[in-house]
Amino acid sequence: MLNVKDLGTIVKNTWCPGCGNFGILSSVKQVIVDLELTREEIVAVTGIGCHGKFTDYVNVNGIHTIHGRVLPVATAIKLSNIDLTVIGFAGDGDAFNIGMGHFPHACRRNVDITYIVHNNQIYGLTTGQTSPTSMQGYKSKTTPRGNQDPPINPLALALTSNATFVARTFVGELKHMNMVLKEAINHRGFALIDVLQPCPSWNRINSYKYYMDRVYKLEESGHDAESFTDACEKAREWDDKIPIGIFYREDRPTYSDGMPTLKKGALVKQPVGDVDLKKLLGEYS
Ligand SMILES: Cc1ncc(C[n+]2csc(CCOP(=O)(O)OP(=O)(O)O)c2C)c(N)n1
Ligand code: SF4
């Protein structure tokens, strides 16, 4: 059985002191250990950004793909080998700007992957430009007079795109993050976890204190995660109070459940000896 130390790597960590990514890294390692997963059965897929260094820092199979393409790559890996536990890691820029086109489709298809969005409401790696989740009025190099656009609401978007597991957590609440992550990985279907991740270097507004003063746990407030209406209502709450927890979950067949080619199990485990490629090759000759 793995322990947390086994999941470390020799790569030097270059995240800034106090970066919220440290909390996500330690939670992911703890959850892999708690769920008794093996290194071989997990694949981490990262986009480009500070979050993208995850694949350097956690010793599991990993692919550091290009900016915004976590979901198509993660989907392809899952469909090639449905026995794998596939976890995508994306920044808010990665997920909701350049990668936005993939998001509602992954939700509605219900591909069985976990999608962790490191939501620091800013572009971290490229030194602090306004992102799609930056708050209105936010001043940065790209919006020096203040961000005019209202932010994307990742949870509302996931809900209206028919996602079957929609959650939010905060890196300042590690036990809570472990609980949400475990539930997301165990969920059969697409699971979004929006993680409130302070970036002390570039986002001076949405700090640890900002969130600590506001977050409250849905689990302690009688929220019914099976009610779509309640989930939508809670997803709109972002003010003096910010809910964290599992907003919504639903059991629905996954994308691969509907694929006839996967009825016999994972593609990579199916024999290829009796497959006749001549006809197919003939079509292209
Ligand atoms: C196709 C492409 N466009 C733009 C970039 C430049 N770029 C690298 S990271 C990034 C945004 C980083 O912000 P985010 O995705 O929120 O991740 P964070 O660094 O905050 O973790 C951008 C625009 C790129 N690498 N590739
Ligand atoms: S720039 Fe922000 S997100 Fe990137 S490592 Fe530093 S604190 Fe973390």
PDB file of N, CA and C in Angstrom, residues 193-258:
ATOM      1  N   ILE A 193     -14.731  19.719  -9.236  1.00  0.00           N
ATOM      2  CA  ILE A 193     -14.450  20.320  -7.927  1.00  0.00           C
ATOM      3  C   ILE A 193     -13.793  21.664  -8.190  1.00  0.00           C
ATOM      4  N   ASP A 194     -14.494  22.700  -7.818  1.00  0.00           N
ATOM      5  CA  ASP A 194     -13.969  24.059  -7.923  1.00  0.00           C
ATOM      6  C   ASP A 194     -13.245  24.332  -6.601  1.00  0.00           C
ATOM      7  N   VAL A 195     -11.920  24.477  -6.667  1.00  0.00           N
ATOM      8  CA  VAL A 195     -11.158  24.649  -5.420  1.00  0.00           C
ATOM      9  C   VAL A 195     -10.742  26.112  -5.266  1.00  0.00           C
ATOM     10  N   LEU A 196     -11.182  26.723  -4.182  1.00  0.00           N
ATOM     11  CA  LEU A 196     -10.787  28.105  -3.902  1.00  0.00           C
ATOM     12  C   LEU A 196      -9.328  28.077  -3.461  1.00  0.00           C
ATOM     13  N   GLN A 197      -8.457  28.603  -4.313  1.00  0.00           N
ATOM     14  CA  GLN A 197      -7.007  28.442  -4.132  1.00  0.00           C
ATOM     15  C   GLN A 197      -6.315  29.804  -4.132  1.00  0.00           C
ATOM     16  N   PRO A 198      -6.031  30.358  -2.962  1.00  0.00           N
ATOM     17  CA  PRO A 198      -5.396  31.674  -2.946  1.00  0.00           C
ATOM     18  C   PRO A 198      -4.056  31.690  -3.693  1.00  0.00           C
ATOM     19  N   CYS A 199      -3.826  32.788  -4.400  1.00  0.00           N
ATOM     20  CA  CYS A 199      -2.545  33.053  -5.076  1.00  0.00           C
ATOM     21  C   CYS A 199      -1.987  34.307  -4.414  1.00  0.00           C
ATOM     22  N   PRO A 200      -1.199  34.155  -3.328  1.00  0.00           N
ATOM     23  CA  PRO A 200      -0.759  35.342  -2.583  1.00  0.00           C
ATOM     24  C   PRO A 200       0.128  36.275  -3.393  1.00  0.00           C
ATOM     25  N   SER A 201       0.719  35.779  -4.480  1.00  0.00           N
ATOM     26  CA  SER A 201       1.612  36.646  -5.265  1.00  0.00           C
ATOM     27  C   SER A 201       0.864  37.632  -6.147  1.00  0.00           C
ATOM     28  N   TRP A 202      -0.280  37.219  -6.705  1.00  0.00           N
ATOM     29  CA  TRP A 202      -0.933  38.079  -7.690  1.00  0.00           C
ATOM     30  C   TRP A 202      -2.354  38.472  -7.335  1.00  0.00           C
ATOM     31  N   ASN A 203      -3.022  37.675  -6.533  1.00  0.00           N
ATOM     32  CA  ASN A 203      -4.397  38.031  -6.174  1.00  0.00           C
ATOM     33  C   ASN A 203      -4.437  38.410  -4.688  1.00  0.00           C
ATOM     34  N   ARG A 204      -4.385  39.694  -4.442  1.00  0.00           N
ATOM     35  CA  ARG A 204      -4.316  40.162  -3.039  1.00  0.00           C
ATOM     36  C   ARG A 204      -5.714  40.310  -2.430  1.00  0.00           C
ATOM     37  N   ILE A 205      -6.739  40.119  -3.240  1.00  0.00           N
ATOM     38  CA  ILE A 205      -8.102  40.274  -2.708  1.00  0.00           C
ATOM     39  C   ILE A 205      -8.639  38.945  -2.178  1.00  0.00           C
ATOM     40  N   ASN A 206      -8.604  37.907  -3.039  1.00  0.00           N
ATOM     41  CA  ASN A 206      -9.185  36.620  -2.636  1.00  0.00           C
ATOM     42  C   ASN A 206      -8.133  35.801  -1.877  1.00  0.00           C
ATOM     43  N   SER A 207      -7.834  36.286  -0.687  1.00  0.00           N
ATOM     44  CA  SER A 207      -6.775  35.710   0.155  1.00  0.00           C
ATOM     45  C   SER A 207      -7.351  34.610   1.052  1.00  0.00           C
ATOM     46  N   TYR A 208      -6.476  33.981   1.851  1.00  0.00           N
ATOM     47  CA  TYR A 208      -6.961  32.992   2.826  1.00  0.00           C
ATOM     48  C   TYR A 208      -7.986  33.654   3.750  1.00  0.00           C
ATOM     49  N   LYS A 209      -7.657  34.876   4.203  1.00  0.00           N
ATOM     50  CA  LYS A 209      -8.556  35.554   5.150  1.00  0.00           C
ATOM     51  C   LYS A 209      -9.903  35.842   4.482  1.00  0.00           C
ATOM     52  N   TYR A 210      -9.836  36.283   3.239  1.00  0.00           N
ATOM     53  CA  TYR A 210     -11.072  36.588   2.499  1.00  0.00           C
ATOM     54  C   TYR A 210     -12.012  35.386   2.542  1.00  0.00           C
ATOM     55  N   TYR A 211     -11.451  34.212   2.252  1.00  0.00           N
ATOM     56  CA  TYR A 211     -12.293  33.014   2.224  1.00  0.00           C
ATOM     57  C   TYR A 211     -12.657  32.546   3.633  1.00  0.00           C
ATOM     58  N   MET A 212     -11.661  32.611   4.540  1.00  0.00           N
ATOM     59  CA  MET A 212     -11.953  32.114   5.890  1.00  0.00           C
ATOM     60  C   MET A 212     -13.104  32.889   6.525  1.00  0.00           C
ATOM     61  N   ASP A 213     -13.185  34.168   6.209  1.00  0.00           N
ATOM     62  CA  ASP A 213     -14.267  35.006   6.757  1.00  0.00           C
ATOM     63  C   ASP A 213     -15.625  34.675   6.137  1.00  0.00           C
ATOM     64  N   ARG A 214     -15.605  33.997   5.009  1.00  0.00           N
ATOM     65  CA  ARG A 214     -16.870  33.824   4.267  1.00  0.00           C
ATOM     66  C   ARG A 214     -17.367  32.394   4.113  1.00  0.00           C
ATOM     67  N   VAL A 215     -16.437  31.413   4.022  1.00  0.00           N
ATOM     68  CA  VAL A 215     -16.925  30.081   3.652  1.00  0.00           C
ATOM     69  C   VAL A 215     -17.729  29.420   4.787  1.00  0.00           C
ATOM     70  N   TYR A 216     -18.734  28.674   4.393  1.00  0.00           N
ATOM     71  CA  TYR A 216     -19.467  27.820   5.326  1.00  0.00           C
ATOM     72  C   TYR A 216     -19.778  26.503   4.617  1.00  0.00           C
ATOM     73  N   LYS A 217     -19.956  25.445   5.427  1.00  0.00           N
ATOM     74  CA  LYS A 217     -20.067  24.100   4.837  1.00  0.00           C
ATOM     75  C   LYS A 217     -21.520  23.705   4.595  1.00  0.00           C
ATOM     76  N   LEU A 218     -21.792  23.309   3.385  1.00  0.00           N
ATOM     77  CA  LEU A 218     -23.151  22.861   3.044  1.00  0.00           C
ATOM     78  C   LEU A 218     -23.570  21.674   3.901  1.00  0.00           C
ATOM     79  N   GLU A 219     -22.599  20.818   4.218  1.00  0.00           N
ATOM     80  CA  GLU A 219     -22.889  19.609   4.996  1.00  0.00           C
ATOM     81  C   GLU A 219     -23.462  19.958   6.368  1.00  0.00           C
ATOM     82  N   GLU A 220     -23.144  21.168   6.833  1.00  0.00           N
ATOM     83  CA  GLU A 220     -23.605  21.569   8.170  1.00  0.00           C
ATOM     84  C   GLU A 220     -24.828  22.483   8.088  1.00  0.00           C
ATOM     85  N   SER A 221     -25.369  22.627   6.882  1.00  0.00           N
ATOM     86  CA  SER A 221     -26.489  23.577   6.763  1.00  0.00           C
ATOM     87  C   SER A 221     -27.759  22.915   6.222  1.00  0.00           C
ATOM     88  N   GLY A 222     -27.781  21.573   6.270  1.00  0.00           N
ATOM     89  CA  GLY A 222     -28.992  20.850   5.847  1.00  0.00           C
ATOM     90  C   GLY A 222     -29.236  20.865   4.353  1.00  0.00           C
ATOM     91  N   HIS A 223     -28.191  21.105   3.563  1.00  0.00           N
ATOM     92  CA  HIS A 223     -28.372  21.155   2.100  1.00  0.00           C
ATOM     93  C   HIS A 223     -28.686  19.764   1.542  1.00  0.00           C
ATOM     94  N   ASP A 224     -29.626  19.726   0.592  1.00  0.00           N
ATOM     95  CA  ASP A 224     -29.986  18.455  -0.045  1.00  0.00           C
ATOM     96  C   ASP A 224     -29.295  18.375  -1.416  1.00  0.00           C
ATOM     97  N   ALA A 225     -28.204  17.574  -1.474  1.00  0.00           N
ATOM     98  CA  ALA A 225     -27.396  17.506  -2.705  1.00  0.00           C
ATOM     99  C   ALA A 225     -28.111  16.752  -3.826  1.00  0.00           C
ATOM    100  N   GLU A 226     -29.287  16.181  -3.522  1.00  0.00           N
ATOM    101  CA  GLU A 226     -30.031  15.510  -4.604  1.00  0.00           C
ATOM    102  C   GLU A 226     -31.034  16.452  -5.269  1.00  0.00           C
ATOM    103  N   SER A 227     -31.158  17.645  -4.705  1.00  0.00           N
ATOM    104  CA  SER A 227     -32.120  18.599  -5.268  1.00  0.00           C
ATOM    105  C   SER A 227     -31.413  19.561  -6.228  1.00  0.00           C
ATOM    106  N   PHE A 228     -31.782  19.456  -7.499  1.00  0.00           N
ATOM    107  CA  PHE A 228     -31.179  20.326  -8.520  1.00  0.00           C
ATOM    108  C   PHE A 228     -31.516  21.796  -8.234  1.00  0.00           C
ATOM    109  N   THR A 229     -32.740  22.039  -7.827  1.00  0.00           N
ATOM    110  CA  THR A 229     -33.173  23.426  -7.551  1.00  0.00           C
ATOM    111  C   THR A 229     -32.360  24.020  -6.402  1.00  0.00           C
ATOM    112  N   ASP A 230     -32.192  23.236  -5.335  1.00  0.00           N
ATOM    113  CA  ASP A 230     -31.414  23.747  -4.192  1.00  0.00           C
ATOM    114  C   ASP A 230     -29.965  23.996  -4.600  1.00  0.00           C
ATOM    115  N   ALA A 231     -29.438  23.080  -5.433  1.00  0.00           N
ATOM    116  CA  ALA A 231     -28.046  23.226  -5.877  1.00  0.00           C
ATOM    117  C   ALA A 231     -27.878  24.517  -6.677  1.00  0.00           C
ATOM    118  N   CYS A 232     -28.828  24.787  -7.576  1.00  0.00           N
ATOM    119  CA  CYS A 232     -28.745  26.003  -8.397  1.00  0.00           C
ATOM    120  C   CYS A 232     -28.810  27.248  -7.506  1.00  0.00           C
ATOM    121  N   GLU A 233     -29.669  27.188  -6.526  1.00  0.00           N
ATOM    122  CA  GLU A 233     -29.816  28.332  -5.627  1.00  0.00           C
ATOM    123  C   GLU A 233     -28.510  28.590  -4.861  1.00  0.00           C
ATOM    124  N   LYS A 234     -27.910  27.511  -4.349  1.00  0.00           N
ATOM    125  CA  LYS A 234     -26.661  27.651  -3.591  1.00  0.00           C
ATOM    126  C   LYS A 234     -25.518  28.099  -4.496  1.00  0.00           C
ATOM    127  N   ALA A 235     -25.547  27.644  -5.753  1.00  0.00           N
ATOM    128  CA  ALA A 235     -24.469  28.001  -6.685  1.00  0.00           C
ATOM    129  C   ALA A 235     -24.440  29.501  -6.967  1.00  0.00           C
ATOM    130  N   ARG A 236     -25.570  30.153  -6.777  1.00  0.00           N
ATOM    131  CA  ARG A 236     -25.642  31.600  -7.036  1.00  0.00           C
ATOM    132  C   ARG A 236     -25.151  32.431  -5.840  1.00  0.00           C
ATOM    133  N   GLU A 237     -24.922  31.750  -4.709  1.00  0.00           N
ATOM    134  CA  GLU A 237     -24.553  32.473  -3.492  1.00  0.00           C
ATOM    135  C   GLU A 237     -23.056  32.803  -3.507  1.00  0.00           C
ATOM    136  N   TRP A 238     -22.697  34.038  -3.567  1.00  0.00           N
ATOM    137  CA  TRP A 238     -21.286  34.445  -3.524  1.00  0.00           C
ATOM    138  C   TRP A 238     -21.268  35.885  -3.053  1.00  0.00           C
ATOM    139  N   ASP A 239     -21.166  36.037  -1.733  1.00  0.00           N
ATOM    140  CA  ASP A 239     -21.261  37.378  -1.184  1.00  0.00           C
ATOM    141  C   ASP A 239     -20.532  37.390   0.141  1.00  0.00           C
ATOM    142  N   ASP A 240     -21.259  37.787   1.196  1.00  0.00           N
ATOM    143  CA  ASP A 240     -20.655  37.726   2.531  1.00  0.00           C
ATOM    144  C   ASP A 240     -20.486  36.282   2.950  1.00  0.00           C
ATOM    145  N   LYS A 241     -21.261  35.412   2.307  1.00  0.00           N
ATOM    146  CA  LYS A 241     -21.186  33.982   2.621  1.00  0.00           C
ATOM    147  C   LYS A 241     -20.919  33.221   1.333  1.00  0.00           C
ATOM    148  N   ILE A 242     -19.989  32.255   1.412  1.00  0.00           N
ATOM    149  CA  ILE A 242     -19.667  31.433   0.238  1.00  0.00           C
ATOM    150  C   ILE A 242     -19.783  29.968   0.636  1.00  0.00           C
ATOM    151  N   PRO A 243     -20.747  29.241   0.034  1.00  0.00           N
ATOM    152  CA  PRO A 243     -20.891  27.827   0.425  1.00  0.00           C
ATOM    153  C   PRO A 243     -19.803  26.943  -0.175  1.00  0.00           C
ATOM    154  N   ILE A 244     -19.331  25.978   0.603  1.00  0.00           N
ATOM    155  CA  ILE A 244     -18.438  24.944   0.079  1.00  0.00           C
ATOM    156  C   ILE A 244     -19.059  23.589   0.413  1.00  0.00           C
ATOM    157  N   GLY A 245     -18.757  22.599  -0.404  1.00  0.00           N
ATOM    158  CA  GLY A 245     -19.315  21.260  -0.170  1.00  0.00           C
ATOM    159  C   GLY A 245     -19.817  20.656  -1.464  1.00  0.00           C
ATOM    160  N   ILE A 246     -20.602  19.589  -1.312  1.00  0.00           N
ATOM    161  CA  ILE A 246     -21.166  18.931  -2.498  1.00  0.00           C
ATOM    162  C   ILE A 246     -22.518  19.581  -2.781  1.00  0.00           C
ATOM    163  N   PHE A 247     -22.586  20.307  -3.876  1.00  0.00           N
ATOM    164  CA  PHE A 247     -23.809  21.026  -4.233  1.00  0.00           C
ATOM    165  C   PHE A 247     -24.832  20.073  -4.832  1.00  0.00           C
ATOM    166  N   TYR A 248     -24.334  19.147  -5.667  1.00  0.00           N
ATOM    167  CA  TYR A 248     -25.262  18.295  -6.413  1.00  0.00           C
ATOM    168  C   TYR A 248     -24.601  16.976  -6.767  1.00  0.00           C
ATOM    169  N   ARG A 249     -25.380  15.915  -6.674  1.00  0.00           N
ATOM    170  CA  ARG A 249     -24.917  14.629  -7.226  1.00  0.00           C
ATOM    171  C   ARG A 249     -26.091  13.810  -7.711  1.00  0.00           C
ATOM    172  N   GLU A 250     -25.816  13.057  -8.750  1.00  0.00           N
ATOM    173  CA  GLU A 250     -26.881  12.288  -9.403  1.00  0.00           C
ATOM    174  C   GLU A 250     -26.240  11.040 -10.008  1.00  0.00           C
ATOM    175  N   ASP A 251     -26.958   9.923  -9.951  1.00  0.00           N
ATOM    176  CA  ASP A 251     -26.469   8.704 -10.621  1.00  0.00           C
ATOM    177  C   ASP A 251     -27.042   8.672 -12.024  1.00  0.00           C
ATOM    178  N   ARG A 252     -26.176   8.600 -13.009  1.00  0.00           N
ATOM    179  CA  ARG A 252     -26.630   8.533 -14.398  1.00  0.00           C
ATOM    180  C   ARG A 252     -25.603   7.710 -15.162  1.00  0.00           C
ATOM    181  N   PRO A 253     -26.006   6.950 -16.175  1.00  0.00           N
ATOM    182  CA  PRO A 253     -25.003   6.177 -16.910  1.00  0.00           C
ATOM    183  C   PRO A 253     -23.880   7.073 -17.421  1.00  0.00           C
ATOM    184  N   THR A 254     -22.674   6.544 -17.413  1.00  0.00           N
ATOM    185  CA  THR A 254     -21.533   7.340 -17.881  1.00  0.00           C
ATOM    186  C   THR A 254     -21.425   7.237 -19.402  1.00  0.00           C
ATOM    187  N   TYR A 255     -20.576   8.061 -19.955  1.00  0.00           N
ATOM    188  CA  TYR A 255     -20.382   8.070 -21.413  1.00  0.00           C
ATOM    189  C   TYR A 255     -19.955   6.675 -21.893  1.00  0.00           C
ATOM    190  N   SER A 256     -19.027   6.061 -21.176  1.00  0.00           N
ATOM    191  CA  SER A 256     -18.530   4.760 -21.641  1.00  0.00           C
ATOM    192  C   SER A 256     -19.577   3.654 -21.457  1.00  0.00           C
ATOM    193  N   ASP A 257     -20.516   3.830 -20.525  1.00  0.00           N
ATOM    194  CA  ASP A 257     -21.597   2.828 -20.375  1.00  0.00           C
ATOM    195  C   ASP A 257     -22.376   2.678 -21.680  1.00  0.00           C
ATOM    196  N   GLY A 258     -22.433   3.760 -22.453  1.00  0.00           N
ATOM    197  CA  GLY A 258     -23.231   3.737 -23.681  1.00  0.00           C
ATOM    198  C   GLY A 258     -22.434   3.316 -24.912  1.00  0.00           C
TER     199      GLY A 258
END
